[in-house]
C-alpha cells in the first residue's frame, strides 16, 4: 500500500508539472502539456487505478492551491479523470463463460475476456468531446459568444502589421474560429489515444502489464455508434449551441471511425509482401497532410456497415499473424 501511495504521489507531481508547464510559453511545454495524462495512465496500468486516483487528487489539489480553482477543475476534467478511467478499462477483464476449468491437479489461471479495444476507443471519443465542450463553455454560454471569443483570441495571436492586411487577417480569424471546436476535438482525441498507447507500451516494457497486448487490428466500435453518429449529424443542422456540441461529438466519433479505418487497413494488407512499406507510406501521408484521414474514416465506416474485415478474413486460412 505504501508503494502505491508513493507511486501515485510521484505520478501526480509529474503530471501536474507537465500540465502547468504551458504557462512558460515555451514550445516544448506544448508537448509536455499534451503528455500530462501519461504518468497517471502508467500508474493506473502498472499499480492499479488507486495509484492514479491518489495522483490525480494530489495533482489537482496542488494546482488549485498554487494557480487557482480553474486550473484544478481543468486538470481534473481533461487529465485526471480520463487517465484514471482509461487505465482502469485497459485492465478490466472477466472470466470467459465457456472457459474449461482445470483438472484440480495444478492451479491454472482462468481465461479472461478483456475489455474490448473498440469500446475503449469509444470512451476516448467521449472524453475528447467532453473536454472540448467544457473548454468551449469557458468562453461563453452561446455559440456566437464562443465564436467571437475564439476570433478575438486568434486576432491577438495573428496580429496585423498594416491596414491593408487587417481585412485578410479578420477573415482568416473568422474562418478558423468556425473550425476551432472540431480541431480541438481532433487534438484531444489523438493525444488521449497516443497517451494510452504509450502508457501500454511503457507498462509492457517494464513487465507490469497484467494482460496480453491486444490485437489492435481487430478493434471495432459497437454497432450503436453508427446510430449515435447519425443523431449527432442531424443535430448539427439545427443551429446554436446544440449544433456546436453536435459538431464536436460528430468529429470525435468520426475520428474514432478513422482509427478503426487504420485497423481495417492493417487487416486488408495482411497478404501484401511489401505490407510494412505501404503502411508506413499511408501513415506518413496522413500525418503530413492531415486530410487523407478522411479516407480512413470512410474505410472505418464501410467496415462497420459492410463488414469488410469479416468478409476478407473468411476467405483466408488461419492462423493469421498478430499485428
Short mmCIF file of C-alpha atoms in Angstrom, two decimals:
data_model
loop_
_atom_site.label_atom_id
_atom_site.label_comp_id
_atom_site.label_asym_id
_atom_site.label_seq_id
_atom_site.Cartn_x
_atom_site.Cartn_y
_atom_site.Cartn_z
CA UNK A 1 0.00 0.00 0.00
CA UNK A 2 2.87 2.36 0.81
CA UNK A 3 4.36 1.72 -2.62
CA UNK A 4 1.04 2.51 -4.34
CA UNK A 5 0.75 5.80 -2.42
CA UNK A 6 4.33 6.82 -3.26
CA UNK A 7 3.89 5.90 -6.94
CA UNK A 8 0.62 7.83 -7.04
CA UNK A 9 2.24 10.90 -5.50
CA UNK A 10 5.15 10.76 -7.93
CA UNK A 11 2.85 10.33 -10.93
CA UNK A 12 0.60 13.15 -9.74
CA UNK A 13 3.52 15.54 -9.27
CA UNK A 14 4.92 14.71 -12.70
CA UNK A 15 1.54 15.12 -14.37
CA UNK A 16 0.86 18.43 -12.59
CA UNK A 17 4.26 19.83 -13.59
CA UNK A 18 3.71 18.82 -17.22
CA UNK A 19 0.24 20.38 -17.19
CA UNK A 20 1.45 23.63 -15.59
CA UNK A 21 4.43 23.93 -17.94
CA UNK A 22 2.15 25.53 -20.56
CA UNK A 23 2.36 28.75 -18.53
CA UNK A 24 6.00 29.16 -19.55
CA UNK A 25 5.04 29.64 -23.20
CA UNK A 26 8.00 27.57 -24.43
CA UNK A 27 7.46 25.30 -27.42
CA UNK A 28 8.49 22.17 -25.51
CA UNK A 29 5.83 22.98 -22.91
CA UNK A 30 3.13 22.27 -25.50
CA UNK A 31 4.43 18.71 -25.87
CA UNK A 32 4.60 18.27 -22.10
CA UNK A 33 1.08 19.66 -21.74
CA UNK A 34 -0.38 17.12 -24.15
CA UNK A 35 1.55 14.29 -22.46
CA UNK A 36 0.30 15.25 -18.98
CA UNK A 37 -2.05 12.20 -18.69
CA UNK A 38 0.82 9.78 -19.39
CA UNK A 39 2.28 9.46 -15.84
CA UNK A 40 -1.17 8.85 -14.35
CA UNK A 41 -2.01 6.29 -17.06
CA UNK A 42 1.25 4.44 -16.44
CA UNK A 43 0.50 4.43 -12.70
CA UNK A 44 -3.03 3.13 -13.33
CA UNK A 45 -1.89 0.34 -15.67
CA UNK A 46 1.15 -0.67 -13.60
CA UNK A 47 -0.04 -0.31 -10.00
CA UNK A 48 -3.80 -0.09 -10.39
CA UNK A 49 -6.43 2.67 -10.57
CA UNK A 50 -5.91 3.54 -6.89
CA UNK A 51 -2.45 4.92 -7.67
CA UNK A 52 -3.90 7.10 -10.43
CA UNK A 53 -6.69 8.23 -8.10
CA UNK A 54 -4.22 9.34 -5.44
CA UNK A 55 -2.03 11.05 -8.00
CA UNK A 56 -4.93 12.80 -9.69
CA UNK A 57 -6.35 14.15 -6.42
CA UNK A 58 -2.95 15.37 -5.20
CA UNK A 59 -2.12 16.99 -8.55
CA UNK A 60 -5.50 18.71 -8.89
CA UNK A 61 -5.37 19.96 -5.32
CA UNK A 62 -1.82 21.27 -5.74
CA UNK A 63 -2.68 23.09 -8.96
CA UNK A 64 -5.74 24.57 -7.27
CA UNK A 65 -3.72 25.89 -4.35
CA UNK A 66 -0.92 27.35 -6.49
CA UNK A 67 -2.76 28.61 -9.59
CA UNK A 68 -6.41 28.73 -8.59
CA UNK A 69 -9.61 26.72 -8.85
CA UNK A 70 -9.91 26.95 -12.69
CA UNK A 71 -6.62 25.08 -13.11
CA UNK A 72 -7.77 22.47 -10.60
CA UNK A 73 -11.04 21.88 -12.48
CA UNK A 74 -9.34 21.88 -15.89
CA UNK A 75 -6.77 19.32 -14.76
CA UNK A 76 -9.39 17.09 -13.16
CA UNK A 77 -11.61 17.03 -16.27
CA UNK A 78 -9.02 16.91 -19.04
CA UNK A 79 -6.22 14.88 -17.44
CA UNK A 80 -7.01 13.08 -14.18
CA UNK A 81 -10.45 11.67 -14.99
CA UNK A 82 -9.57 10.29 -18.47
CA UNK A 83 -6.24 8.87 -17.26
CA UNK A 84 -7.83 7.09 -14.30
CA UNK A 85 -10.81 5.68 -16.18
CA UNK A 86 -8.98 4.61 -19.35
CA UNK A 87 -6.24 2.97 -17.28
CA UNK A 88 -8.93 1.13 -15.34
CA UNK A 89 -10.70 -0.06 -18.51
CA UNK A 90 -7.45 -1.27 -20.07
CA UNK A 91 -7.05 -3.78 -17.23
CA UNK A 92 -10.72 -4.69 -16.92
CA UNK A 93 -11.42 -8.37 -17.59
CA UNK A 94 -13.86 -11.11 -16.74
CA UNK A 95 -13.67 -14.93 -16.87
CA UNK A 96 -14.89 -16.44 -20.10
CA UNK A 97 -18.25 -18.17 -19.60
CA UNK A 98 -17.15 -21.20 -21.63
CA UNK A 99 -13.65 -21.43 -20.17
CA UNK A 100 -12.56 -25.00 -19.39
CA UNK A 101 -11.72 -25.33 -15.65
CA UNK A 102 -8.55 -27.01 -14.51
CA UNK A 103 -8.47 -30.71 -13.55
CA UNK A 104 -7.57 -29.92 -9.96
CA UNK A 105 -4.02 -31.28 -10.20
CA UNK A 106 -2.45 -27.87 -10.66
CA UNK A 107 -3.51 -24.28 -10.25
CA UNK A 108 -4.44 -22.86 -13.65
CA UNK A 109 -5.04 -19.20 -14.36
CA UNK A 110 -8.59 -18.51 -15.52
CA UNK A 111 -9.09 -17.46 -19.12
CA UNK A 112 -10.18 -13.84 -19.18
CA UNK A 113 -12.11 -11.74 -21.67
CA UNK A 114 -10.57 -8.27 -21.65
CA UNK A 115 -12.46 -5.05 -22.17
CA UNK A 116 -12.74 -4.57 -25.95
CA UNK A 117 -10.39 -2.09 -27.58
CA UNK A 118 -13.26 -0.66 -29.64
CA UNK A 119 -15.20 0.27 -26.51
CA UNK A 120 -12.09 1.91 -25.03
CA UNK A 121 -11.85 3.89 -28.27
CA UNK A 122 -15.46 4.97 -27.83
CA UNK A 123 -14.67 6.15 -24.29
CA UNK A 124 -11.73 8.14 -25.66
CA UNK A 125 -14.09 9.81 -28.14
CA UNK A 126 -16.46 10.61 -25.28
CA UNK A 127 -13.70 12.18 -23.20
CA UNK A 128 -12.46 14.17 -26.20
CA UNK A 129 -15.94 15.56 -26.76
CA UNK A 130 -16.45 16.25 -23.04
CA UNK A 131 -13.18 18.13 -22.59
CA UNK A 132 -13.72 20.18 -25.74
CA UNK A 133 -17.27 21.11 -24.76
CA UNK A 134 -16.05 22.09 -21.28
CA UNK A 135 -13.34 24.26 -22.84
CA UNK A 136 -15.85 25.95 -25.14
CA UNK A 137 -18.17 26.72 -22.23
CA UNK A 138 -15.39 28.65 -20.51
CA UNK A 139 -15.52 31.10 -23.44
CA UNK A 140 -19.25 31.77 -23.39
CA UNK A 141 -22.73 30.40 -22.94
CA UNK A 142 -23.94 30.62 -26.55
CA UNK A 143 -22.46 29.77 -29.94
CA UNK A 144 -21.94 33.34 -31.11
CA UNK A 145 -20.18 34.37 -27.91
CA UNK A 146 -17.86 31.35 -28.12
CA UNK A 147 -17.01 32.03 -31.78
CA UNK A 148 -16.43 35.71 -31.03
CA UNK A 149 -14.09 34.84 -28.16
CA UNK A 150 -12.19 32.42 -30.39
CA UNK A 151 -11.97 35.04 -33.14
CA UNK A 152 -10.61 37.69 -30.76
CA UNK A 153 -8.04 35.25 -29.42
CA UNK A 154 -6.90 34.35 -32.91
CA UNK A 155 -6.66 38.03 -33.84
CA UNK A 156 -4.39 38.64 -30.86
CA UNK A 157 -2.19 35.74 -31.95
CA UNK A 158 -2.08 36.67 -35.63
CA UNK A 159 -1.90 40.42 -35.19
CA UNK A 160 -1.86 42.96 -38.03
CA UNK A 161 1.05 44.94 -39.45
CA UNK A 162 -0.88 47.37 -41.65
CA UNK A 163 -4.41 48.33 -42.54
CA UNK A 164 -4.38 46.50 -45.90
CA UNK A 165 -3.75 43.12 -44.30
CA UNK A 166 -6.19 43.61 -41.43
CA UNK A 167 -9.16 42.56 -43.55
CA UNK A 168 -7.46 39.32 -44.61
CA UNK A 169 -6.46 38.54 -41.03
CA UNK A 170 -10.04 39.19 -39.91
CA UNK A 171 -11.40 36.76 -42.49
CA UNK A 172 -8.85 34.11 -41.58
CA UNK A 173 -9.62 34.50 -37.89
CA UNK A 174 -13.36 34.17 -38.54
CA UNK A 175 -12.80 31.04 -40.61
CA UNK A 176 -10.51 29.47 -38.02
CA UNK A 177 -12.95 30.30 -35.22
CA UNK A 178 -15.63 28.31 -37.05
CA UNK A 179 -13.49 25.16 -37.25
CA UNK A 180 -11.67 25.58 -33.93
CA UNK A 181 -14.07 23.36 -31.89
CA UNK A 182 -13.67 20.48 -34.34
CA UNK A 183 -9.90 20.98 -34.49
CA UNK A 184 -9.69 20.96 -30.68
CA UNK A 185 -11.71 17.73 -30.61
CA UNK A 186 -9.33 16.08 -33.07
CA UNK A 187 -6.32 17.12 -30.98
CA UNK A 188 -7.94 15.84 -27.77
CA UNK A 189 -8.84 12.55 -29.47
CA UNK A 190 -5.36 11.98 -30.86
CA UNK A 191 -3.49 12.96 -27.68
CA UNK A 192 -5.61 10.70 -25.45
CA UNK A 193 -5.15 7.79 -27.85
CA UNK A 194 -1.41 8.39 -28.07
CA UNK A 195 -1.07 8.68 -24.28
CA UNK A 196 -2.93 5.41 -23.70
CA UNK A 197 -0.84 3.59 -26.33
CA UNK A 198 2.40 4.95 -24.88
CA UNK A 199 1.32 4.03 -21.36
CA UNK A 200 0.56 0.49 -22.51
CA UNK A 201 3.95 0.18 -24.23
CA UNK A 202 5.81 1.55 -21.20
CA UNK A 203 3.93 -0.77 -18.85
CA UNK A 204 4.50 -3.79 -21.11
CA UNK A 205 8.21 -2.99 -21.43
CA UNK A 206 8.54 -2.79 -17.65
CA UNK A 207 6.86 -6.18 -17.31
CA UNK A 208 3.97 -4.85 -15.21
CA UNK A 209 1.21 -5.12 -17.83
CA UNK A 210 -1.11 -7.75 -16.32
CA UNK A 211 -2.84 -8.59 -19.58
CA UNK A 212 -1.76 -9.69 -23.05
CA UNK A 213 -1.18 -6.97 -25.64
CA UNK A 214 -4.47 -6.55 -27.55
CA UNK A 215 -4.87 -7.32 -31.25
CA UNK A 216 -5.34 -3.71 -32.35
CA UNK A 217 -6.20 -4.58 -35.94
CA UNK A 218 -9.38 -6.30 -34.73
CA UNK A 219 -10.68 -3.18 -32.95
CA UNK A 220 -14.24 -2.25 -33.89
CA UNK A 221 -16.75 0.17 -32.44
CA UNK A 222 -20.09 -1.03 -31.01
CA UNK A 223 -22.87 -1.18 -33.63
CA UNK A 224 -24.91 1.52 -31.88
CA UNK A 225 -22.09 4.00 -32.56
CA UNK A 226 -23.48 4.43 -36.08
CA UNK A 227 -26.84 5.42 -34.59
CA UNK A 228 -25.17 7.93 -32.26
CA UNK A 229 -23.21 9.36 -35.19
CA UNK A 230 -26.38 9.73 -37.27
CA UNK A 231 -28.18 11.53 -34.42
CA UNK A 232 -25.21 13.84 -33.84
CA UNK A 233 -25.09 14.65 -37.55
CA UNK A 234 -28.78 15.52 -37.54
CA UNK A 235 -28.35 17.94 -34.62
CA UNK A 236 -25.50 19.69 -36.46
CA UNK A 237 -28.07 21.46 -38.66
CA UNK A 238 -30.36 22.97 -36.02
CA UNK A 239 -28.03 25.88 -35.18
CA UNK A 240 -26.94 27.46 -31.93
CA UNK A 241 -25.03 25.93 -29.04
CA UNK A 242 -26.57 22.48 -29.52
CA UNK A 243 -25.31 22.40 -33.12
CA UNK A 244 -21.80 23.29 -31.95
CA UNK A 245 -21.83 20.50 -29.38
CA UNK A 246 -23.21 18.11 -32.00
CA UNK A 247 -20.36 19.06 -34.34
CA UNK A 248 -17.86 18.31 -31.58
CA UNK A 249 -19.49 14.93 -30.92
CA UNK A 250 -19.61 14.14 -34.63
CA UNK A 251 -15.93 14.97 -35.01
CA UNK A 252 -14.98 12.71 -32.09
CA UNK A 253 -16.99 9.77 -33.47
CA UNK A 254 -15.63 10.34 -36.97
CA UNK A 255 -12.08 10.23 -35.64
CA UNK A 256 -12.92 7.01 -33.80
CA UNK A 257 -14.02 5.51 -37.11
CA UNK A 258 -10.84 6.87 -38.65
CA UNK A 259 -8.77 4.90 -36.13
CA UNK A 260 -10.76 1.76 -36.85
CA UNK A 261 -10.11 2.50 -40.52
CA UNK A 262 -6.40 2.04 -39.82
CA UNK A 263 -7.25 -1.28 -38.15
CA UNK A 264 -9.13 -2.29 -41.32
CA UNK A 265 -6.14 -1.28 -43.42
CA UNK A 266 -3.83 -3.44 -41.27
CA UNK A 267 -6.16 -6.39 -41.87
CA UNK A 268 -6.71 -5.93 -45.60
CA UNK A 269 -2.95 -5.68 -46.26
CA UNK A 270 -2.02 -8.92 -44.49
CA UNK A 271 -1.32 -10.71 -47.78
CA UNK A 272 0.90 -7.98 -49.25
CA UNK A 273 4.61 -8.75 -49.44
CA UNK A 274 5.51 -5.07 -49.07
CA UNK A 275 2.93 -4.53 -46.32
CA UNK A 276 5.21 -2.61 -43.96
CA UNK A 277 6.27 -0.23 -46.72
CA UNK A 278 2.70 0.61 -47.77
CA UNK A 279 1.54 1.01 -44.17
CA UNK A 280 4.44 3.36 -43.42
CA UNK A 281 3.65 5.38 -46.54
CA UNK A 282 0.00 5.64 -45.51
CA UNK A 283 0.84 6.85 -42.00
CA UNK A 284 3.37 9.33 -43.40
CA UNK A 285 0.86 10.78 -45.86
CA UNK A 286 -1.85 11.11 -43.19
CA UNK A 287 0.50 12.73 -40.67
CA UNK A 288 1.98 15.09 -43.27
CA UNK A 289 -1.18 16.30 -44.99
CA UNK A 290 -3.95 15.51 -42.49
CA UNK A 291 -6.88 15.46 -44.89
CA UNK A 292 -6.19 11.85 -46.14
CA UNK A 293 -7.58 10.73 -42.78
CA UNK A 294 -10.96 11.16 -44.50
CA UNK A 295 -10.15 8.00 -46.47
CA UNK A 296 -9.53 6.15 -43.21
CA UNK A 297 -12.84 7.42 -41.83
CA UNK A 298 -14.59 6.17 -44.97
CA UNK A 299 -12.84 2.82 -44.62
CA UNK A 300 -13.88 2.52 -40.97
CA UNK A 301 -17.49 3.39 -41.81
CA UNK A 302 -17.50 0.92 -44.72
CA UNK A 303 -16.26 -1.83 -42.41
CA UNK A 304 -18.95 -1.00 -39.84
CA UNK A 305 -21.68 -1.17 -42.49
CA UNK A 306 -20.47 -3.93 -44.81
CA UNK A 307 -18.13 -5.96 -42.57
CA UNK A 308 -15.06 -5.69 -44.79
CA UNK A 309 -12.74 -7.42 -42.33
CA UNK A 310 -15.10 -10.34 -41.71
CA UNK A 311 -15.53 -10.84 -45.45
CA UNK A 312 -11.77 -10.71 -46.00
CA UNK A 313 -10.84 -13.00 -43.13
CA UNK A 314 -13.49 -15.57 -44.01
CA UNK A 315 -11.59 -16.28 -47.21
CA UNK A 316 -8.15 -16.69 -45.57
CA UNK A 317 -6.86 -19.84 -43.86
CA UNK A 318 -5.98 -19.49 -40.15
CA UNK A 319 -3.84 -18.73 -38.32
CA UNK A 320 -3.25 -15.06 -39.03
CA UNK A 321 -0.15 -13.19 -37.89
CA UNK A 322 -0.64 -10.81 -35.00
CA UNK A 323 -0.44 -7.06 -35.68
#
